[in-house]
Coordinates of C-alpha atoms (C1' of nucleotides) in Angstrom, one line a residue:
Chain A
M1 CA -20.0 -3.1 15.5
T2 CA -17.9 -0.9 12.8
P3 CA -14.3 -1.0 13.6
S4 CA -13.2 2.5 14.7
A5 CA -11.1 4.7 12.5
A6 CA -9.7 6.7 14.8
A7 CA -8.2 3.9 16.7
L8 CA -6.7 2.7 13.1
L9 CA -5.3 6.2 13.0
R10 CA -3.8 6.4 16.1
W11 CA -2.1 2.8 15.7
Y12 CA -0.8 4.5 12.6
D13 CA 0.4 7.2 13.8
R14 CA 2.4 5.1 16.4
H15 CA 3.6 1.9 14.3
H16 CA 3.6 3.4 10.2
R17 CA 7.0 2.0 8.2
D18 CA 9.1 4.4 6.7
L19 CA 9.2 4.0 2.7
P20 CA 10.8 6.2 -0.1
W21 CA 7.5 7.6 -1.3
R22 CA 5.6 8.2 1.4
T23 CA 4.9 11.2 3.1
P24 CA 5.0 11.0 7.2
P25 CA 2.2 11.0 9.0
G26 CA 1.3 14.1 11.1
Q27 CA 0.5 17.8 10.4
G28 CA 2.9 20.7 9.2
T29 CA 4.5 17.8 6.3
R30 CA 4.7 18.6 3.0
A31 CA 2.1 17.9 0.3
P32 CA 3.1 15.0 -1.0
D33 CA 4.5 14.8 -4.9
P34 CA 1.9 13.3 -7.1
Y35 CA 4.7 12.6 -9.3
R36 CA 6.7 10.1 -6.7
I37 CA 2.9 8.8 -5.6
W38 CA 1.9 8.0 -8.9
L39 CA 5.1 6.0 -9.9
S40 CA 5.1 3.7 -6.5
E41 CA 1.4 2.8 -6.7
V42 CA 2.5 1.2 -9.9
M43 CA 5.4 -0.4 -9.6
L44 CA 3.8 -1.8 -6.2
Q45 CA 0.8 -3.2 -8.2
Q46 CA 1.1 -6.9 -7.5
T47 CA 4.9 -6.1 -6.3
T48 CA 6.5 -5.9 -2.8
A49 CA 7.1 -2.6 -1.2
A50 CA 10.8 -4.5 -0.5
A51 CA 11.0 -5.3 -4.3
V52 CA 10.0 -1.8 -4.9
A53 CA 11.6 0.5 -3.2
P54 CA 15.6 0.6 -4.4
R55 CA 13.8 0.2 -8.0
F56 CA 11.8 3.2 -7.1
Q57 CA 14.9 5.4 -6.0
R58 CA 16.5 4.2 -8.9
F59 CA 13.6 5.0 -11.5
L60 CA 12.9 8.6 -9.4
A61 CA 17.3 9.0 -10.6
R62 CA 17.0 8.5 -14.1
F63 CA 13.2 9.8 -14.6
P64 CA 13.1 12.7 -11.7
S65 CA 9.9 13.9 -13.4
V66 CA 6.9 13.7 -15.5
E67 CA 8.3 15.8 -18.6
A68 CA 11.5 13.9 -18.0
L69 CA 9.8 10.7 -18.5
A70 CA 7.9 11.8 -21.0
A71 CA 10.6 12.9 -23.2
A72 CA 12.5 9.2 -22.5
P73 CA 12.7 6.6 -25.7
E74 CA 9.7 3.9 -24.8
A75 CA 13.1 1.3 -24.9
A76 CA 14.3 3.0 -22.1
V77 CA 11.8 3.0 -20.3
M78 CA 11.4 -0.9 -20.9
E79 CA 15.3 -1.4 -19.8
E80 CA 14.6 0.5 -16.4
W81 CA 12.0 -1.5 -15.6
A82 CA 13.6 -4.9 -16.7
G83 CA 13.2 -7.4 -13.7
L84 CA 10.5 -5.6 -12.4
G85 CA 7.5 -7.9 -13.9
Y86 CA 4.3 -6.8 -15.7
Y87 CA 5.9 -5.1 -18.4
A88 CA 2.7 -3.5 -19.3
R89 CA 3.2 -1.5 -16.7
A90 CA 6.4 0.7 -17.8
R91 CA 4.7 1.4 -21.1
N92 CA 1.1 2.4 -19.7
L93 CA 3.4 4.5 -17.1
H94 CA 5.4 6.2 -20.3
A95 CA 2.2 6.4 -22.2
C96 CA 0.5 8.3 -19.1
A97 CA 3.5 10.8 -18.6
R98 CA 3.1 12.0 -22.1
Q99 CA -0.7 12.4 -22.1
L100 CA 0.1 14.3 -18.7
A101 CA 2.9 15.9 -20.3
A102 CA 0.4 17.5 -22.5
S103 CA -2.1 18.3 -20.6
G104 CA -0.3 20.3 -18.5
G105 CA -0.5 18.0 -14.9
F106 CA -2.2 15.8 -13.1
P107 CA -6.0 15.5 -12.8
R108 CA -7.1 15.6 -8.7
D109 CA -10.6 13.3 -9.5
P110 CA -10.7 10.1 -9.2
A111 CA -12.6 9.2 -12.4
A112 CA -10.3 11.8 -14.1
L113 CA -7.3 10.0 -12.8
R114 CA -9.1 6.2 -13.7
A115 CA -9.5 7.3 -17.6
L116 CA -5.4 7.0 -17.9
P117 CA -3.5 4.2 -19.0
G118 CA -2.3 2.0 -16.6
I119 CA -4.6 3.8 -13.8
G120 CA -7.5 1.4 -12.6
A121 CA -9.4 2.0 -9.7
Y122 CA -7.4 1.1 -6.9
T123 CA -4.4 3.4 -8.2
A124 CA -7.0 6.3 -8.8
A125 CA -8.4 5.6 -5.6
A126 CA -5.2 5.8 -4.3
V127 CA -2.9 8.7 -5.9
A128 CA -6.8 11.0 -5.1
A129 CA -6.5 10.1 -1.5
I130 CA -2.8 10.1 -0.8
A131 CA -1.5 12.6 -3.0
F132 CA -4.7 14.7 -3.2
G133 CA -6.7 13.7 0.0
A134 CA -9.5 12.7 -1.5
P135 CA -12.3 10.9 0.5
V136 CA -11.8 7.4 -0.6
V137 CA -10.4 4.2 0.0
P138 CA -8.2 2.4 -2.4
V139 CA -9.5 -1.3 -2.3
D140 CA -6.3 -3.9 -2.7
G141 CA -5.2 -7.2 -1.7
N142 CA -4.6 -6.0 1.7
V143 CA -7.8 -4.0 2.2
E144 CA -10.1 -6.8 0.4
R145 CA -8.4 -9.2 3.2
I146 CA -8.9 -7.0 6.1
V147 CA -12.4 -5.7 5.5
A148 CA -13.1 -9.8 4.7
R149 CA -11.9 -10.4 8.5
V150 CA -13.4 -7.3 10.2
F151 CA -16.7 -7.7 9.0
G152 CA -16.8 -11.5 8.9
V153 CA -17.2 -11.7 4.4
A154 CA -17.8 -15.3 4.2
E155 CA -18.3 -14.9 0.6
P156 CA -15.2 -16.2 -1.4
L157 CA -13.1 -14.0 -3.3
P158 CA -13.1 -13.3 -6.2
G159 CA -16.9 -13.2 -6.1
A160 CA -16.9 -10.8 -2.9
R161 CA -14.7 -8.3 -4.4
S162 CA -17.5 -5.6 -5.1
R163 CA -19.4 -6.0 -1.4
L164 CA -15.6 -5.5 0.1
A165 CA -15.0 -2.3 -2.1
A166 CA -18.5 -1.4 -0.6
L167 CA -18.0 -1.9 2.9
A168 CA -14.3 -0.4 3.0
Q169 CA -15.8 3.3 1.5
G170 CA -18.4 2.6 4.5
F171 CA -15.0 3.9 6.7
L172 CA -15.6 7.2 5.6
G173 CA -19.2 7.8 6.9
Q174 CA -16.7 8.3 10.3
A175 CA -15.1 11.4 10.6
A176 CA -11.7 10.3 11.5
A177 CA -11.2 8.4 8.2
R178 CA -12.5 11.8 6.2
A179 CA -9.8 14.2 7.6
R180 CA -7.0 11.9 6.8
P181 CA -7.7 10.3 3.7
G182 CA -4.1 9.4 2.4
D183 CA -3.2 8.7 5.9
F184 CA -6.1 5.5 6.6
A185 CA -5.4 4.3 3.0
Q186 CA -1.5 3.8 4.0
A187 CA -2.7 2.9 7.7
L188 CA -4.8 -0.1 6.1
F189 CA -2.0 -0.9 4.2
D190 CA 0.5 -1.3 6.8
L191 CA -1.9 -3.4 8.9
G192 CA -2.2 -5.3 6.1
A193 CA 1.7 -5.4 5.8
G194 CA 2.4 -5.9 9.0
V195 CA -0.9 -7.4 11.3
C196 CA -3.8 -8.3 9.5
T197 CA -1.1 -10.8 7.0
S198 CA -2.8 -13.7 4.6
R199 CA -0.9 -15.9 6.9
R200 CA -0.9 -15.9 10.9
P201 CA -2.4 -13.1 11.4
A202 CA -1.1 -11.3 14.6
C203 CA -4.2 -10.6 15.9
A204 CA -2.3 -9.6 19.7
L205 CA -0.8 -6.9 18.1
C206 CA -4.0 -4.9 16.1
P207 CA -6.0 -2.0 17.3
W208 CA -9.1 -3.5 16.2
R209 CA -8.9 -6.4 18.5
A210 CA -11.8 -6.9 21.1
G211 CA -14.4 -5.7 19.7
G212 CA -13.7 -4.3 16.4
C213 CA -13.2 -7.4 14.2
A214 CA -15.7 -10.6 13.6
A215 CA -13.3 -13.0 12.5
E216 CA -11.0 -12.5 15.7
A217 CA -14.0 -12.9 18.1
R218 CA -15.0 -15.8 16.0
G219 CA -11.3 -17.1 16.1
E220 CA -12.2 -17.1 12.0
Q221 CA -8.9 -15.1 11.1
D222 CA -7.1 -17.4 9.6
S223 CA -9.5 -18.8 7.3
L224 CA -11.1 -15.4 5.9
P225 CA -11.2 -14.4 3.2
R226 CA -11.8 -17.3 1.3
R227 CA -10.9 -17.6 -2.2
V228 CA -12.3 -20.1 -5.2
A229 CA -9.9 -23.1 -6.0
K230 CA -7.4 -22.5 -9.0
R231 CA -6.6 -24.6 -11.2
A232 CA -2.5 -26.3 -11.5
R233 CA -0.4 -24.4 -13.2
P234 CA 1.2 -26.8 -16.2
H235 CA 4.8 -27.1 -17.8
R236 CA 5.8 -25.7 -21.3
H237 CA 9.0 -25.8 -22.9
G238 CA 11.2 -24.0 -24.9
A239 CA 15.4 -24.0 -26.3
H240 CA 17.1 -20.8 -26.7
F241 CA 20.2 -20.1 -28.5
L242 CA 23.2 -18.2 -26.7
L243 CA 25.3 -16.6 -30.3
A244 CA 28.2 -15.0 -29.3
D245 CA 30.5 -13.2 -31.7
P246 CA 34.6 -13.7 -30.5
A247 CA 34.7 -10.8 -32.7
T248 CA 33.6 -8.4 -30.3
G249 CA 32.7 -9.9 -27.1
R250 CA 28.8 -10.0 -27.7
I251 CA 25.9 -11.7 -27.3
L252 CA 22.6 -11.6 -29.9
L253 CA 19.2 -10.8 -28.6
R254 CA 15.7 -10.3 -30.3
R255 CA 13.3 -8.1 -29.4
R256 CA 10.0 -9.1 -28.6
P257 CA 7.0 -8.2 -30.5
P258 CA 5.5 -5.5 -28.5
G259 CA 1.9 -7.1 -27.0
G260 CA 1.6 -10.1 -24.9
L261 CA 3.9 -11.5 -22.5
L262 CA 7.0 -9.8 -21.6
G263 CA 6.1 -7.5 -24.5
G264 CA 8.6 -5.4 -25.7
M265 CA 11.5 -7.1 -23.5
L266 CA 14.8 -8.2 -25.2
E267 CA 15.1 -12.1 -25.3
L268 CA 17.3 -15.1 -26.2
P269 CA 16.2 -16.3 -29.8
G270 CA 14.4 -19.3 -29.5
T271 CA 11.8 -21.3 -30.3
P272 CA 8.2 -20.7 -29.3
W273 CA 7.1 -22.6 -25.8
R274 CA 4.6 -25.8 -25.8
T275 CA 3.7 -28.8 -23.8
A276 CA 6.4 -30.9 -25.4
P277 CA 10.3 -30.8 -24.8
W278 CA 12.0 -30.3 -27.7
E279 CA 14.1 -32.5 -29.6
R280 CA 17.8 -31.0 -31.2
N281 CA 16.8 -31.2 -34.6
E282 CA 13.5 -29.6 -34.1
A283 CA 14.7 -26.9 -31.8
L284 CA 17.9 -26.3 -33.6
T285 CA 15.2 -25.4 -37.2
H286 CA 14.8 -22.1 -34.5
A287 CA 18.3 -21.5 -34.3
P288 CA 19.2 -17.5 -35.6
W289 CA 21.9 -19.9 -37.6
P290 CA 21.3 -23.4 -37.9
G291 CA 24.0 -24.3 -39.8
L292 CA 26.7 -24.0 -36.5
P293 CA 27.7 -26.0 -34.4
W294 CA 25.3 -25.8 -31.3
R295 CA 25.9 -26.6 -28.2
L296 CA 23.7 -27.9 -25.5
V297 CA 24.3 -26.6 -22.3
P298 CA 24.0 -29.1 -19.4
G299 CA 20.8 -28.4 -17.2
T300 CA 18.0 -26.4 -17.8
A301 CA 16.9 -22.9 -16.4
A302 CA 12.7 -23.0 -14.8
H303 CA 10.8 -19.7 -14.4
G304 CA 7.4 -19.6 -13.1
F305 CA 5.2 -16.9 -14.8
T306 CA 1.4 -16.5 -13.3
H307 CA -0.2 -19.2 -15.5
F308 CA 2.8 -21.8 -16.7
T309 CA 6.4 -22.9 -15.6
L310 CA 8.4 -22.0 -18.3
D311 CA 11.4 -24.9 -18.5
M312 CA 14.4 -23.7 -21.1
Q313 CA 17.3 -25.7 -22.6
L314 CA 20.2 -23.6 -23.8
Y315 CA 22.0 -24.5 -26.9
A316 CA 25.5 -22.2 -27.3
A317 CA 27.6 -21.1 -30.2
A318 CA 29.9 -18.6 -31.2
L319 CA 30.6 -17.4 -35.0
P320 CA 33.0 -18.9 -36.7
A321 CA 36.3 -16.7 -38.4
G322 CA 36.2 -15.7 -42.0
P323 CA 33.3 -15.7 -44.3
A324 CA 31.1 -17.6 -42.6
G325 CA 31.0 -15.9 -39.4
E326 CA 30.7 -13.0 -41.8
A327 CA 27.6 -14.8 -43.6
A328 CA 25.8 -15.4 -40.5
R329 CA 26.6 -11.4 -38.7
S330 CA 25.2 -9.7 -41.7
A331 CA 21.9 -12.2 -41.7
C332 CA 21.1 -11.5 -37.8
R333 CA 21.8 -7.9 -38.8
A334 CA 19.5 -7.7 -41.1
A335 CA 16.7 -8.9 -39.4
A336 CA 15.0 -6.4 -38.0
G337 CA 14.3 -6.2 -33.8
W338 CA 18.0 -8.3 -33.4
E339 CA 20.7 -6.5 -31.6
W340 CA 24.4 -7.5 -30.5
R341 CA 24.9 -6.9 -27.1
P342 CA 27.6 -6.8 -24.1
P343 CA 26.9 -10.0 -21.7
A344 CA 26.5 -7.6 -18.6
A345 CA 24.9 -5.4 -20.8
A346 CA 22.4 -8.0 -22.2
A347 CA 22.1 -9.2 -18.2
A348 CA 20.9 -5.9 -17.0
A349 CA 17.9 -5.2 -19.5
L350 CA 16.8 -8.9 -20.0
P351 CA 13.9 -10.0 -17.9
T352 CA 14.5 -12.5 -15.2
A353 CA 13.4 -15.8 -17.0
M354 CA 16.5 -14.8 -19.7
R355 CA 18.9 -13.9 -17.1
R356 CA 18.5 -17.4 -16.1
L357 CA 19.5 -18.9 -19.0
L358 CA 22.3 -16.4 -18.8
D359 CA 22.9 -17.9 -15.4
L360 CA 22.7 -21.2 -16.9
A361 CA 25.6 -20.3 -19.3
A362 CA 27.9 -19.1 -16.2
E363 CA 27.5 -22.1 -14.5
D364 CA 28.9 -24.4 -17.4
G365 CA 31.9 -21.2 -17.8
T366 CA 30.0 -20.6 -21.2
L367 CA 29.7 -16.5 -20.1
P368 CA 31.2 -14.4 -16.8
R369 CA 28.3 -14.8 -14.1
A370 CA 26.0 -11.9 -14.5
E371 CA 25.3 -8.9 -11.7
P372 CA 22.3 -9.7 -9.3
L373 CA 19.2 -7.5 -10.2
R374 CA 19.9 -6.3 -6.8
P375 CA 22.3 -6.5 -4.0
A376 CA 21.9 -8.9 -1.9
E377 CA 19.8 -8.8 1.2
P378 CA 19.8 -11.4 3.8
G379 CA 17.6 -14.1 2.5
A380 CA 17.3 -12.7 -1.0
A381 CA 20.6 -14.6 -1.8
A382 CA 19.8 -17.8 -0.2
A383 CA 16.7 -17.5 -2.5
R384 CA 18.4 -16.9 -5.6
R385 CA 20.7 -20.1 -4.8
R386 CA 17.6 -22.6 -4.3
T387 CA 16.2 -21.2 -7.7
V388 CA 20.0 -21.8 -9.8
R389 CA 20.8 -24.8 -8.1
S390 CA 17.2 -26.3 -8.7
G391 CA 17.4 -24.9 -12.4
R392 CA 20.7 -27.0 -12.9
N393 CA 19.6 -30.0 -10.5
T394 CA 16.0 -30.5 -12.8
G395 CA 18.2 -31.9 -15.9
P396 CA 17.1 -32.0 -19.0
R397 CA 13.0 -33.2 -19.3
R398 CA 14.3 -35.6 -21.6
P399 CA 17.5 -37.5 -22.4
E400 CA 19.6 -36.8 -25.0
R401 CA 19.2 -39.3 -28.3
P402 CA 22.8 -41.4 -27.9
Chain B
dA1 C1' -16.7 -12.4 -15.1
dA2 C1' -12.5 -14.3 -16.9
dC3 C1' -8.3 -14.6 -18.1
dG4 C1' -3.2 -12.9 -19.2
dC5 C1' 0.2 -11.1 -17.6
dG6 C1' 6.4 -11.2 -13.8
dG7 C1' 8.7 -11.8 -10.2
dG8 C1' 10.1 -12.6 -5.6
dG9 C1' 9.5 -13.5 -0.7
dG10 C1' 7.3 -16.1 3.4
dT11 C1' 5.7 -20.9 4.7
Chain C
dA1 C1' 5.0 -26.6 -3.8
dC2 C1' 2.1 -23.3 -3.3
dC3 C1' 0.7 -18.7 -1.7
dC4 C1' 0.0 -14.0 -2.3
dC5 C1' 1.6 -9.4 -3.1
dA6 C1' -0.1 -1.1 -2.4
dG7 C1' -4.0 -4.2 -9.9
dC8 C1' -5.1 -3.2 -14.9
dG9 C1' -6.5 -3.9 -20.1
dT10 C1' -8.7 -7.5 -22.7
dT11 C1' -12.4 -9.6 -24.2

DNA sequence: AACGCGGGGGT
DNA sequence: ACCCCAGCGTT
């Protein structure tokens, strides 16, 4: 039997999450602001609501409207996005804002939304349903998981994706779902976030228990949805350089190329990232000024990307006084995309992988410790300490030559 | 269809 | 150590 949309909405009216971008359910509420819905949906792409909430507020304070966002320089948007990951989202968000400002606002039609930069099938449906009440069901990871369970779909992801999406649209056959498309979508998200979770789903709390869910009826809720096995994540190695200017207290940063990994973000200058670790002399050929007395900072910094783990070593040096320092300073100034920034400003603008290098330098006393990206929450601080400690204890992958 | 693209929290 | 999250764009 098909799970009841009305039952899910009743559950949502009682148990919905309160989130900064959300219009609470019920009649008489103000219409949602499409800008806030769009911004939240882009931030929520592959990013948890807990991580998004504080960043959403901060972004909105800095860029309060489509027009304000469109008028901002791209570098300011990238900096505001630092630490959120998937930086193409920020570039597309900015490009989309400029299109919207030029065309006079948001289209309401899902197909027209889908054509905008950074808006795919999911986000188009989410904005159309939540901001405009269009009768569509946005299908994200939560919805795929819920649908696979309630309909007992055994085919593994990602192959089952189109089938699951079609089954999700089938809810619109029920009048209750058609009457409140935005709330129905958010009800599915909240069910997925709090009840029909990826591991150990809380079936006892589910409005679709007992008759609404094929997986629960068969005791298969822990094994659905199935997924095809993915291969192990390899390691790559890099060496980066922390060059300080004692005269100004600033450190040298470099802007990465606009596309690809960490595209358009700042970094500490470094070697390419490759399979084999870097010997000292080989690494130093990539230093911004190879002739300086570079000192290897003890330990390594590690950072996990989607498809590989990066292990980084850090070399530190300071510009010497006098003509030699001035020569290095002017050479680095002449290179395109190089900038000197105070360490605190650098930390705020750098992606997390690069912040790990600053953390490593701070443990060593080379730099003052950077402010955490977000205020500490229970559990978060412990997790951060674990990461730092693991970085320190990993040690150089290959011992220094005596 | 497969792959590249961050980062964090839960288990 | 691994999983997965309010996915999108490119090839």
